Coordinates of C-alpha atoms (C1' of nucleotides) in Angstrom, one line a residue:
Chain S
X1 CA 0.0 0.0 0.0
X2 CA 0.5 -0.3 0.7
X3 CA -1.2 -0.9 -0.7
X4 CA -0.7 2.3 0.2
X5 CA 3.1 3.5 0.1
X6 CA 3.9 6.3 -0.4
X7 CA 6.3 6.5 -4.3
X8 CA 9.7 4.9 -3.5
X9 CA 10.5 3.9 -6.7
X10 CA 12.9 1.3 -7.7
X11 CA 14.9 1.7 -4.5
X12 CA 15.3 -1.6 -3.9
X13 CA 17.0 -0.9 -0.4
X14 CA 20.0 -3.2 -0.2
X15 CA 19.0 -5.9 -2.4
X16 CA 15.8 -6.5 -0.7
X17 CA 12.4 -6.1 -2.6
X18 CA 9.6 -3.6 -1.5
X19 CA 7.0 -6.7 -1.4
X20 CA 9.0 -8.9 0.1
X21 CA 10.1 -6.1 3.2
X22 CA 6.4 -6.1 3.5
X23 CA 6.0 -9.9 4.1
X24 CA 8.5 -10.0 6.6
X25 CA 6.5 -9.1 9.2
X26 CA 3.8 -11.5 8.5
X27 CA 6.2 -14.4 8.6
X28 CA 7.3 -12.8 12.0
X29 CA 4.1 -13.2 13.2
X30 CA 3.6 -16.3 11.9
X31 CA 7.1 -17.8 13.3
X32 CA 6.5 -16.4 16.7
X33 CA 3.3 -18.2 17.2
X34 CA 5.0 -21.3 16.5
X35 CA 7.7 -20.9 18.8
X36 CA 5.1 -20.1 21.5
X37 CA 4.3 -23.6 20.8
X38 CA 7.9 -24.3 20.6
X39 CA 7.7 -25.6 17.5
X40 CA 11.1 -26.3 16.2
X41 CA 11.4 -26.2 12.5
X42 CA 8.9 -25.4 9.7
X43 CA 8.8 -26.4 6.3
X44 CA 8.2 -23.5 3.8
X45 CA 4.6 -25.2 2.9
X46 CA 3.6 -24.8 6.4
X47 CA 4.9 -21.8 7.1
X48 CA 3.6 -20.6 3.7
X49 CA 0.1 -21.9 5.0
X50 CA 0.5 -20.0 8.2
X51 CA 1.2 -16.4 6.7
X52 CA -1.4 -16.6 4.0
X53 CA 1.3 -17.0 0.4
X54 CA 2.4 -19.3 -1.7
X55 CA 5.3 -21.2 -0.5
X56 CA 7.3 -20.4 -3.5
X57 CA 7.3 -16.5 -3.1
X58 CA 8.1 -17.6 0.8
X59 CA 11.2 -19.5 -0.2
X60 CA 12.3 -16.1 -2.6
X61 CA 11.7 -14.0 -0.1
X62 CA 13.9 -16.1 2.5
X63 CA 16.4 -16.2 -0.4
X64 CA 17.3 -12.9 -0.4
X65 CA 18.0 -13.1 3.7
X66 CA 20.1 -15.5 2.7
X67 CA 20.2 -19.4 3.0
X68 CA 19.0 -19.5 6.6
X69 CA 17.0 -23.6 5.9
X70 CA 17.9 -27.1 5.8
X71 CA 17.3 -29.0 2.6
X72 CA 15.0 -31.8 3.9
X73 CA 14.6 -30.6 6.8
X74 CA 13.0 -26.8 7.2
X75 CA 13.3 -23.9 8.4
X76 CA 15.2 -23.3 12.6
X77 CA 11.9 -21.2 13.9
X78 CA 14.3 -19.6 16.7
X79 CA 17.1 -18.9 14.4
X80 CA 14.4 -17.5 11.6
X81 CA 12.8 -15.7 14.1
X82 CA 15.9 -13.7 15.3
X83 CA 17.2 -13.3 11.1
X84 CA 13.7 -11.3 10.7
X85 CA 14.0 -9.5 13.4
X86 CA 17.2 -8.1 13.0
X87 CA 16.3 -7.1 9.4
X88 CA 13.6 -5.2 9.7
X89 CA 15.7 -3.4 12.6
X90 CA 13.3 -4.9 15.4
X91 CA 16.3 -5.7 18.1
X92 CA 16.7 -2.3 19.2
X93 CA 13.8 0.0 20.8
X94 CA 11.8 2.6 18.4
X95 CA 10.1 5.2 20.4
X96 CA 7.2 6.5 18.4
X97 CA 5.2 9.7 19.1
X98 CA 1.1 10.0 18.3
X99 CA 0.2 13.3 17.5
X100 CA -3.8 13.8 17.7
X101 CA -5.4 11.7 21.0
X102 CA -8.7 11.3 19.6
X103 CA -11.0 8.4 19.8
X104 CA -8.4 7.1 16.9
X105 CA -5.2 8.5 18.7
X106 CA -6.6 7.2 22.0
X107 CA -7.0 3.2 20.7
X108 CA -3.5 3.3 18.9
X109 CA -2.5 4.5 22.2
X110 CA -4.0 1.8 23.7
X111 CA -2.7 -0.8 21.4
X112 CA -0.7 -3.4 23.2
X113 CA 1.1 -4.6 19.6
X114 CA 3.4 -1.6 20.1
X115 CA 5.4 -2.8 22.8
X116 CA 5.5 -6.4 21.8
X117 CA 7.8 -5.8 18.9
X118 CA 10.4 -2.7 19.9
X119 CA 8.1 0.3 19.7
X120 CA 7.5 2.4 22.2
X121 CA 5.1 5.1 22.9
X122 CA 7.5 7.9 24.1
X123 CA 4.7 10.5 23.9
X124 CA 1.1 11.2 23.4
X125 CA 0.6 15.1 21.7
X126 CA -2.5 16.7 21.3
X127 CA -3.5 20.7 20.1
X128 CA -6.1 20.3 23.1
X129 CA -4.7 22.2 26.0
X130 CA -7.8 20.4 28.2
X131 CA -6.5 17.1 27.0
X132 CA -2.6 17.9 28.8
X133 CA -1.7 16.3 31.7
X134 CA -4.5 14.1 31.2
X135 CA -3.3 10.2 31.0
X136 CA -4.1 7.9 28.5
X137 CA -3.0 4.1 28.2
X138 CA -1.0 5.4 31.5
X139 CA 0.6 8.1 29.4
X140 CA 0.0 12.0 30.1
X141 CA -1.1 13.8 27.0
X142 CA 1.7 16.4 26.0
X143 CA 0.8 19.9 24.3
X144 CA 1.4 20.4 20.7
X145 CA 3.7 23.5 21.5
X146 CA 6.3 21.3 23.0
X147 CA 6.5 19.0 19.9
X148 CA 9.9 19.5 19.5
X149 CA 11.6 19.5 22.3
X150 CA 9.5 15.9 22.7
X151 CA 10.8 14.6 19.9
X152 CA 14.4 15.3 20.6
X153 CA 14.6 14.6 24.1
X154 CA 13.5 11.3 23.0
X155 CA 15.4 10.8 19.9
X156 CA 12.3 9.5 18.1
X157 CA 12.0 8.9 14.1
X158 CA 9.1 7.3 14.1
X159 CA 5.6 9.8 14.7
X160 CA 2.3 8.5 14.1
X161 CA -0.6 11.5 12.9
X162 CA -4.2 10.7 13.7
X163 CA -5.3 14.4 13.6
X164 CA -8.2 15.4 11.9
X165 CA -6.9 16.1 8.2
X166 CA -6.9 19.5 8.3
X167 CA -4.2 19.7 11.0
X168 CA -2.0 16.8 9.2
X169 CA 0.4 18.6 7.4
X170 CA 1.3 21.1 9.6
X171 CA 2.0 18.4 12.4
X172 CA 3.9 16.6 9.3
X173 CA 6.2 19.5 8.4
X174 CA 6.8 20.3 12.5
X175 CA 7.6 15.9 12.8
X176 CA 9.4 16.7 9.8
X177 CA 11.4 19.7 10.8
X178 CA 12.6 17.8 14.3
X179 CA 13.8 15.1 12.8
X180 CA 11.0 12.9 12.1
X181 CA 11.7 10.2 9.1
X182 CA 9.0 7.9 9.1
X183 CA 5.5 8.8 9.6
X184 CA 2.6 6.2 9.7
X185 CA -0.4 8.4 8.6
X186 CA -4.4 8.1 9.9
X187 CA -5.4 11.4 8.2
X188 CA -7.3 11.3 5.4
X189 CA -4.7 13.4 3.5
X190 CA -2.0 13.2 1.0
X191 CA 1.3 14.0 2.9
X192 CA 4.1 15.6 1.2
X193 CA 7.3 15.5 2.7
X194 CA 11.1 16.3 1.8
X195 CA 13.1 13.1 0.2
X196 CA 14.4 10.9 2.7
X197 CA 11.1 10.6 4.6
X198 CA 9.2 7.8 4.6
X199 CA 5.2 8.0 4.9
X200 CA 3.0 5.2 4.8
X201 CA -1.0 6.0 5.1
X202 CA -3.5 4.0 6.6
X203 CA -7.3 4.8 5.6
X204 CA -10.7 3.1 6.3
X205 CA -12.6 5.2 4.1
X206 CA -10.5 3.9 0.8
X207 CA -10.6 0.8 2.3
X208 CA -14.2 0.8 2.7
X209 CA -14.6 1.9 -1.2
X210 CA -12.3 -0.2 -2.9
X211 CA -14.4 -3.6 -1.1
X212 CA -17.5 -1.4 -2.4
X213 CA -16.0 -1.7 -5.6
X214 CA -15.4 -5.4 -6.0
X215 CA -19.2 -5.6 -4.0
X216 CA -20.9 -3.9 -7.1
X217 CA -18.9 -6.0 -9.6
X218 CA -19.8 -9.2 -7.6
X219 CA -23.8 -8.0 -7.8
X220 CA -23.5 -7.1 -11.4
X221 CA -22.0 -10.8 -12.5
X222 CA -24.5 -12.0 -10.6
X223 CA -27.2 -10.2 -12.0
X224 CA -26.1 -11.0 -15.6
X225 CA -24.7 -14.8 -14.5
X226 CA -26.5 -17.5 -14.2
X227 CA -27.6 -18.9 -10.6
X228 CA -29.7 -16.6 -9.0
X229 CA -27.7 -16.3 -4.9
X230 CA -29.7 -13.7 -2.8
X231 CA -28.8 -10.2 -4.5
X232 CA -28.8 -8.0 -1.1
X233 CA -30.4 -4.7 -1.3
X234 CA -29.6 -2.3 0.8
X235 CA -31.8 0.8 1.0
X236 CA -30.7 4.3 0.5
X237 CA -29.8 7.4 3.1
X238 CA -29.4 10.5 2.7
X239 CA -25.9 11.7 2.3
X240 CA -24.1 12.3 5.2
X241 CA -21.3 15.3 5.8
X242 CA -17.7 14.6 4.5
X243 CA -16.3 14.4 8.0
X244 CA -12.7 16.4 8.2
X245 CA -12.2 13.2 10.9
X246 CA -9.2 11.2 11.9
X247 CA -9.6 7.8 9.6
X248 CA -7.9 4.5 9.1
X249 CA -6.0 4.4 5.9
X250 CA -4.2 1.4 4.4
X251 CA 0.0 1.1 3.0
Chain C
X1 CA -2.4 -4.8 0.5
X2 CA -0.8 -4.1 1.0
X3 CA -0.6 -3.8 1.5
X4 CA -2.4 -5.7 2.3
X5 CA -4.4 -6.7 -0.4
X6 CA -5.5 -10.8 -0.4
X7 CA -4.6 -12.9 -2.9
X8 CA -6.5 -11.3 -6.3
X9 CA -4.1 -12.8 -8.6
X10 CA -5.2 -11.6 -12.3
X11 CA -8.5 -10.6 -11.8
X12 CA -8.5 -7.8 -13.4
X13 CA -12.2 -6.8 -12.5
X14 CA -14.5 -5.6 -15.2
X15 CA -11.1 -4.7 -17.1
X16 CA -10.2 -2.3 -14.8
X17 CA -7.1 -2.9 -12.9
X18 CA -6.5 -3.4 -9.3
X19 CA -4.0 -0.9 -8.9
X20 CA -6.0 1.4 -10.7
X21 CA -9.3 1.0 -8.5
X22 CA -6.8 1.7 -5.3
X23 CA -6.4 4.7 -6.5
X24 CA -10.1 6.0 -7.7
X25 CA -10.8 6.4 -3.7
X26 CA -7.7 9.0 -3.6
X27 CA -8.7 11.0 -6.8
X28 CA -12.3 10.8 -5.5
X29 CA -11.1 12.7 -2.3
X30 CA -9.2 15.2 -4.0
X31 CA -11.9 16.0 -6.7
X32 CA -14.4 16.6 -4.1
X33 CA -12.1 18.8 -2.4
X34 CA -11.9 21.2 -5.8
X35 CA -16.1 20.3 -5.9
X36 CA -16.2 22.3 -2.4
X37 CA -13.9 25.2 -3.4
X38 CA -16.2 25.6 -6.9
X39 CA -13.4 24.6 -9.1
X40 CA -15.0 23.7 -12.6
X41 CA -12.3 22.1 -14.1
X42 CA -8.8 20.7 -13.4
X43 CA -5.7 19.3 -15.4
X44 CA -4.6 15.9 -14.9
X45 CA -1.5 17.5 -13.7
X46 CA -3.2 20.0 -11.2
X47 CA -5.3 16.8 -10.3
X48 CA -2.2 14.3 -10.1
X49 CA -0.3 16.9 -7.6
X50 CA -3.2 16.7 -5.4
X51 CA -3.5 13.1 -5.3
X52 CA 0.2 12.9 -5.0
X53 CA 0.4 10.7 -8.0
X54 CA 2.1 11.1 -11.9
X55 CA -0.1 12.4 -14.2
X56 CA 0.9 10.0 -17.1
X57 CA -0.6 7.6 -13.8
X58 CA -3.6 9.1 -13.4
X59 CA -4.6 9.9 -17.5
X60 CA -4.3 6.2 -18.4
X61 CA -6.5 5.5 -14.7
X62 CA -8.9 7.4 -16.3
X63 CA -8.7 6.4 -19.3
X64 CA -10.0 2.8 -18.3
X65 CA -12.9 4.8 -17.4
X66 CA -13.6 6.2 -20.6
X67 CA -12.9 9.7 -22.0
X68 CA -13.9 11.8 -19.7
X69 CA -11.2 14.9 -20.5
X70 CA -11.5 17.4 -22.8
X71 CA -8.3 18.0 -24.5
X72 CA -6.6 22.1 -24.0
X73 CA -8.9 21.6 -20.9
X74 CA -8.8 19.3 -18.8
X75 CA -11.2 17.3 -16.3
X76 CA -14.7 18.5 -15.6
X77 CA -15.0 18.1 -11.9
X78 CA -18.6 17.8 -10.8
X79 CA -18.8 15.0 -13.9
X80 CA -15.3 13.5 -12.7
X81 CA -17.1 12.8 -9.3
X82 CA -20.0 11.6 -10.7
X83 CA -18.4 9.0 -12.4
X84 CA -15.9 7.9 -10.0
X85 CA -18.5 7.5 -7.0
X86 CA -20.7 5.8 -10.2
X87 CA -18.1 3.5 -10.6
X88 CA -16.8 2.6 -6.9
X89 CA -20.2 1.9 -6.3
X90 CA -20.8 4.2 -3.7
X91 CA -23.8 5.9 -5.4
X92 CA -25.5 3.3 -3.1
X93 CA -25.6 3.1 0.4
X94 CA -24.0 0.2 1.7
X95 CA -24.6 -1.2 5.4
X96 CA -21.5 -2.0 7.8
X97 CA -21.6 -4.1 10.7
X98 CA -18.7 -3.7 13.0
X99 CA -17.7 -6.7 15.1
X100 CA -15.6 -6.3 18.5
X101 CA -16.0 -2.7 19.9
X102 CA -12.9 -2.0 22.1
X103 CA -10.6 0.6 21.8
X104 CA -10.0 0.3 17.9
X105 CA -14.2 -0.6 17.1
X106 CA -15.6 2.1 19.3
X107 CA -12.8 4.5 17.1
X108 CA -14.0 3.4 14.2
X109 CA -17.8 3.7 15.0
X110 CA -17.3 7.0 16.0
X111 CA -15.1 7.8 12.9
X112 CA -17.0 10.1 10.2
X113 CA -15.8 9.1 7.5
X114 CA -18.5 6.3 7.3
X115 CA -21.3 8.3 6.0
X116 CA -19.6 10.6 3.8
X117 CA -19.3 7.8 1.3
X118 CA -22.2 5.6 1.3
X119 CA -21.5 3.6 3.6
X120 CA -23.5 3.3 7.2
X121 CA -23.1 1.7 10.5
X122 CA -25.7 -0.7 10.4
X123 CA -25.0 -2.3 13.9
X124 CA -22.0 -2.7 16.0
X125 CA -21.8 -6.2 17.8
X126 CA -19.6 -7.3 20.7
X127 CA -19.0 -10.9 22.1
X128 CA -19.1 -9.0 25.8
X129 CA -22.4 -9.1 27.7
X130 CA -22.0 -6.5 29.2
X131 CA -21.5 -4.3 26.6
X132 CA -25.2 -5.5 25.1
X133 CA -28.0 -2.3 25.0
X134 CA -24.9 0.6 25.4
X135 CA -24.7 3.2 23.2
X136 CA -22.0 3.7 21.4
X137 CA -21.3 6.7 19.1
X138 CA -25.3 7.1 18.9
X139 CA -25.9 3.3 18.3
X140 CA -26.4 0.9 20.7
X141 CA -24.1 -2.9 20.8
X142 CA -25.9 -6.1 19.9
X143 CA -24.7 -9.4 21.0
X144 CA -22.9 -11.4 18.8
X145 CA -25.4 -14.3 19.5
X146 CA -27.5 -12.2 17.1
X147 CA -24.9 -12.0 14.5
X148 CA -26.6 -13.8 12.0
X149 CA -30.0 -12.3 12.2
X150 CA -28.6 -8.9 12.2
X151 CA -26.9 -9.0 8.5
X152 CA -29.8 -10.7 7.7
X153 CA -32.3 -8.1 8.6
X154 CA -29.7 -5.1 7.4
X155 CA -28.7 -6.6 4.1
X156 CA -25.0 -6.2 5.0
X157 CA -22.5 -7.2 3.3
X158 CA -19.3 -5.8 4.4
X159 CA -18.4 -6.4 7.5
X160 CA -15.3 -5.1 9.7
X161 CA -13.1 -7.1 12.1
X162 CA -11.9 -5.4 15.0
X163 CA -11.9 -8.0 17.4
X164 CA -8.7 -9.9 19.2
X165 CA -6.5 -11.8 16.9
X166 CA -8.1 -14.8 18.8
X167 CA -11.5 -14.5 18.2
X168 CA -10.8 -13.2 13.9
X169 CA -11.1 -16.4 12.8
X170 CA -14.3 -17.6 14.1
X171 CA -16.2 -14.0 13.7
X172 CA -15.0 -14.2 9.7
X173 CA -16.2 -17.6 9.5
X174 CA -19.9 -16.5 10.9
X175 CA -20.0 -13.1 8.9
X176 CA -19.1 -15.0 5.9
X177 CA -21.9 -17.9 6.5
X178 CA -24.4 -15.2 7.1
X179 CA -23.8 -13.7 3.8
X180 CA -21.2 -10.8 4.1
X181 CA -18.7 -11.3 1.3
X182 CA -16.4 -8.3 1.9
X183 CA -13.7 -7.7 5.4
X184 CA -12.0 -5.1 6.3
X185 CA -10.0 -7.2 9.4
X186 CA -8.1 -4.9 11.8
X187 CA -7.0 -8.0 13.9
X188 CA -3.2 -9.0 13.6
X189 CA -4.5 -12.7 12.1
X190 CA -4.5 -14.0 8.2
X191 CA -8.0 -14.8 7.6
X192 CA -9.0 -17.7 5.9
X193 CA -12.4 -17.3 3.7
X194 CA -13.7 -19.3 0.6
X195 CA -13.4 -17.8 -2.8
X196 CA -15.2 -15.1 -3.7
X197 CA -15.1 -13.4 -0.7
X198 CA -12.4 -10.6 -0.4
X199 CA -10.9 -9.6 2.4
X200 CA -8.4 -6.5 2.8
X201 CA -6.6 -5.9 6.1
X202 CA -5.1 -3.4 8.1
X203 CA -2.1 -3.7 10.7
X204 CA -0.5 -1.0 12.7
X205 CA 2.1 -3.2 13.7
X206 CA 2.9 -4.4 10.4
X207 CA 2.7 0.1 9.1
X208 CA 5.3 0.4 12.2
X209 CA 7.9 -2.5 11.4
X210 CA 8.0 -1.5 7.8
X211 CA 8.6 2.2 9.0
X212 CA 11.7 0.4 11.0
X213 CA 13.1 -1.7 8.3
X214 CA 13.5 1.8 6.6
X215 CA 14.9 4.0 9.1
X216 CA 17.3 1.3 10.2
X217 CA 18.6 1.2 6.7
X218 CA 18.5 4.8 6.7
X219 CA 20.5 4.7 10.0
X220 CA 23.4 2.6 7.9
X221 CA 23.6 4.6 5.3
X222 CA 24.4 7.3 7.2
X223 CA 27.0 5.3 9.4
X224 CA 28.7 4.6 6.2
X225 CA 28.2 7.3 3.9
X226 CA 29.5 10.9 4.0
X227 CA 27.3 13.5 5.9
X228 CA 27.6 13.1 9.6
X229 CA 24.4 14.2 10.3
X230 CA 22.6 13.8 14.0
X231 CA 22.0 10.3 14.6
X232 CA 19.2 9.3 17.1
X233 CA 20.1 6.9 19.4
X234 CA 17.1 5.6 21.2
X235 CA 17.1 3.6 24.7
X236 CA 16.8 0.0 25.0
X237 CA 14.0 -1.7 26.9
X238 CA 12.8 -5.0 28.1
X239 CA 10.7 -6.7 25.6
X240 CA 6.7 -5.9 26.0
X241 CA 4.3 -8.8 26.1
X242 CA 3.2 -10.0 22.8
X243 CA -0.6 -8.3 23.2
X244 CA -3.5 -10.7 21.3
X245 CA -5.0 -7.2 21.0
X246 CA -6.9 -6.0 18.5
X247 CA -5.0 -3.9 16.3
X248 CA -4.7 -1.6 12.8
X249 CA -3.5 -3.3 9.8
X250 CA -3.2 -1.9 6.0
X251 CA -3.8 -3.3 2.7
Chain W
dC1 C1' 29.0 -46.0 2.4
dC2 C1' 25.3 -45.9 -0.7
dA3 C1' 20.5 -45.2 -2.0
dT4 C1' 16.4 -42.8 -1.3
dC5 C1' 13.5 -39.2 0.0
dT6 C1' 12.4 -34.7 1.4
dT7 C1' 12.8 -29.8 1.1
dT8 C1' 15.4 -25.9 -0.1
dG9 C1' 17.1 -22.4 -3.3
dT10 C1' 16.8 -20.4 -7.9
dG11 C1' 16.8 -19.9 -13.2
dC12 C1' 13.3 -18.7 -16.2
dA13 C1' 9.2 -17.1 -18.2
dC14 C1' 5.2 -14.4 -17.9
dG15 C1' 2.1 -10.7 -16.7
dC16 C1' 1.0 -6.5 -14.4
dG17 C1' 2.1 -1.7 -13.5
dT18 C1' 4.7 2.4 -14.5
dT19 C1' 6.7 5.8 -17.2
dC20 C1' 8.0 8.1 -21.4
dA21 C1' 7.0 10.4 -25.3
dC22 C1' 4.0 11.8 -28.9
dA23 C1' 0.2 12.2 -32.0
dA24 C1' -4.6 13.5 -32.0
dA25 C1' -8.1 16.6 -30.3
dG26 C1' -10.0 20.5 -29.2
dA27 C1' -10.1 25.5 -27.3
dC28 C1' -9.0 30.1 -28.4
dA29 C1' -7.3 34.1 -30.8
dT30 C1' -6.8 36.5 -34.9
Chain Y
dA1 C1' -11.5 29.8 -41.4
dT2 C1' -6.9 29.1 -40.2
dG3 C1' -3.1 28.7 -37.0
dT4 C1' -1.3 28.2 -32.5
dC5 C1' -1.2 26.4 -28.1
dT6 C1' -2.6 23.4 -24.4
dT7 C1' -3.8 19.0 -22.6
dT8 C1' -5.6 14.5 -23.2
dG9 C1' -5.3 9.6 -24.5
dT10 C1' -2.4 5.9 -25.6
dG11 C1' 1.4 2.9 -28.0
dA12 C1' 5.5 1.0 -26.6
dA13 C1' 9.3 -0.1 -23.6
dC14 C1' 10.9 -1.3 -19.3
dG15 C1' 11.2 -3.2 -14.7
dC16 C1' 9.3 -5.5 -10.7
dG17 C1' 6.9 -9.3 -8.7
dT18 C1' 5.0 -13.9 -9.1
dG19 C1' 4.9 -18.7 -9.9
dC20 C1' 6.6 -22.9 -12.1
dA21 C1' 9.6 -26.5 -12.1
dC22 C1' 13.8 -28.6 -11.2
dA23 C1' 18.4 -29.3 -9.8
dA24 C1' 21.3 -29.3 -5.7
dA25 C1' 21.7 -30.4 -0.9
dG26 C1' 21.3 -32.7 3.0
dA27 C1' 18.9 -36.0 6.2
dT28 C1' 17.8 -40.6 7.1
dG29 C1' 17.7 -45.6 6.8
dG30 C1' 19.7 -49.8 5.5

DNA sequence: CCATCTTTGTGCACGCGTTCACAAAGACAT
DNA sequence: ATGTCTTTGTGAACGCGTGCACAAAGATGG
């Protein structure tokens, strides 16, 4: 996105493919339920199985790790586990800011995944000044005026923006200007940022349309195909206001 | 999709291509932002700079549309719109259930986004008790023992996930038995659904560790390359639990 | 030590998506 | 009406990602 992402080209970064830097993670996951179980090996079939692809593109992917498996055997699910980790940079601590503690900004906040995999919430900014000093997930909201010094007191790169999209940008270009290089992006908004930043968005509402999409195509065959399935029929509402609301947007 | 995305291998719906339809949602946005400010018309290149996309991108996006453009001119907005929302099908309303209202579901019933674009919370449905009768953002939570009759009696068929990892699975399978045939899953789990069904997802943790595999690289570079600019150094810390909680997950 | 069997790692071909570059189309002025 | 100028629509080339299919590697048993 992804599908989402933001344009970075053909900058394959050191050798390792775009698609296959975003499969990583799922193997991750994958791996570290099976060592929960302490499950020693995996073949790349069940391992495939477990993070949803085809073993094939699994097996590539490893490949350009380098040759971490056992012919005839599998896969080391400790060993694997650590390799992944290590690329994607997960062995040291990320401390990551949230800018915007709404209802959004409040359930990322929330959100025990952070902790489990090296990210940290170092700080919880808001424009509010009734939200400061107030705590949420244990964490006291900071004001937006002391963005700065936030971010470089902590020595974060990572900020997360779940602001309503009219406030986006200008939190982006302040993330930006303090250092900021990755930013994970809930605003319904196209970012732009200087080169060397990375911005991944993640929004329900395109999310939401592109299913509605492939739900009209799947009534329309239907309609024109042959066995007659229950068509739904929804009934209509009136439009509602284009909300200038935090979202959920997809890579 | 990435981003997400499931497993569509060459389906290219209808002709129009997948990549192509990710991106209708993100022209649709910016178009009805010129629609507000009573722009008439726009270039593909004015247009492509507010979508942050290439314009060569955007004219043959378009151009599996039809011809729309008029050449020496450019776009004609109000029709642009029309067309777009004609084609994402969100000239119809479409009913959303949301299953598992934590954190992350009670965010994303609140969210306004939903009824901007034809779509509407039909019902919000939690496993809890407890939960059962209380309103939330205006509509009150259902039991999921009433699962089934509720996307019966709404017509839905999109549903979104936003329960634990734990309970994904099991929720999909019931949505998907009582008829829904699109997910939006927010849970940190691969879904497994029969064909015809499509699922997109959307994972924070997933957004995050990408973000990382970047800025560590980033981090290298600079170590080895010229420019001794400030690098951040953050702390360590002990390793989090590895939460089972619901999360945010992108295409 | 040899044979067999499993599973990895990858060369190759194919298709989708992106981008360039330009001809066709139309607006607009004279 | 004719010429100029802007902008679209698209043919063609290229590169990335995917999946097949198989040879190489190693484990395992006799």
């Amino acid at each position: 996105m992804a599908t989402g992402r933001t344009h970075r080209p053909a900058t394959r970064s050191r050798g390792i493919p775009e698609a296959t830097v975003a499969r990583l993670p799922l193997y991750l996951r994958a791996l570290t339920a099976l060592s929960e179980r302490s499950v020693p090996t995996v073949s790349s079939e069940e391992l495939a199985a477990a993070a949803g692809v085809n073993s094939a593109k699994l097996r590539k992917d490893f490949s350009y790790l380098g040759s971490y498996g056992t012919r005839g055997v599998g896969y080391d699910v400790e060993y694997l586990v650590y390799q992944i980790s290590r690329e994607l940079g997960l062995t040291q601590d990320w401390p990551v800011v949230i800018v915007g503690i709404g209802n959004l900004g409040a359930a990322l906040a929330n959100y025990g995944g952070f902790a489990s995999r090296g990210f940290r919430v170092a700080a919880l900014i808001d424009a509010d000044p009734a939200m400061a000093g107030k705590p949420v997930a244990g964490i006291p909201v900071q004001h937006t005026d002391d963005l700065e010094k936030i971010i470089d007191d902590n020595g974060v790169s990572i900020g997360v923006i779940a602001t309503p999209a009219g406030a986006a940008q200008q939190v982006c270009d302040r993330l930006v200007a303090a250092g900021v290089t990755s930013i994970l992006n809930f605003a319904p908004t196209v970012l732009s940022v200087p080169d060397g930043v990375d911005v991944r968005k993640v929004d329900l509402s395109i999310e939401l349309q592109i299913l509605a999409f492939h739900e009209q195509r799947k009534a329309g065959e239907e309609a024109t195909g042959e066995s007659e399935a229950v068509v739904r029929a929804p009934k209509d509402s009136g439009k509602g206001p284009d909300g200038d609301v935090p979202a959920v947007m997809p890579a």
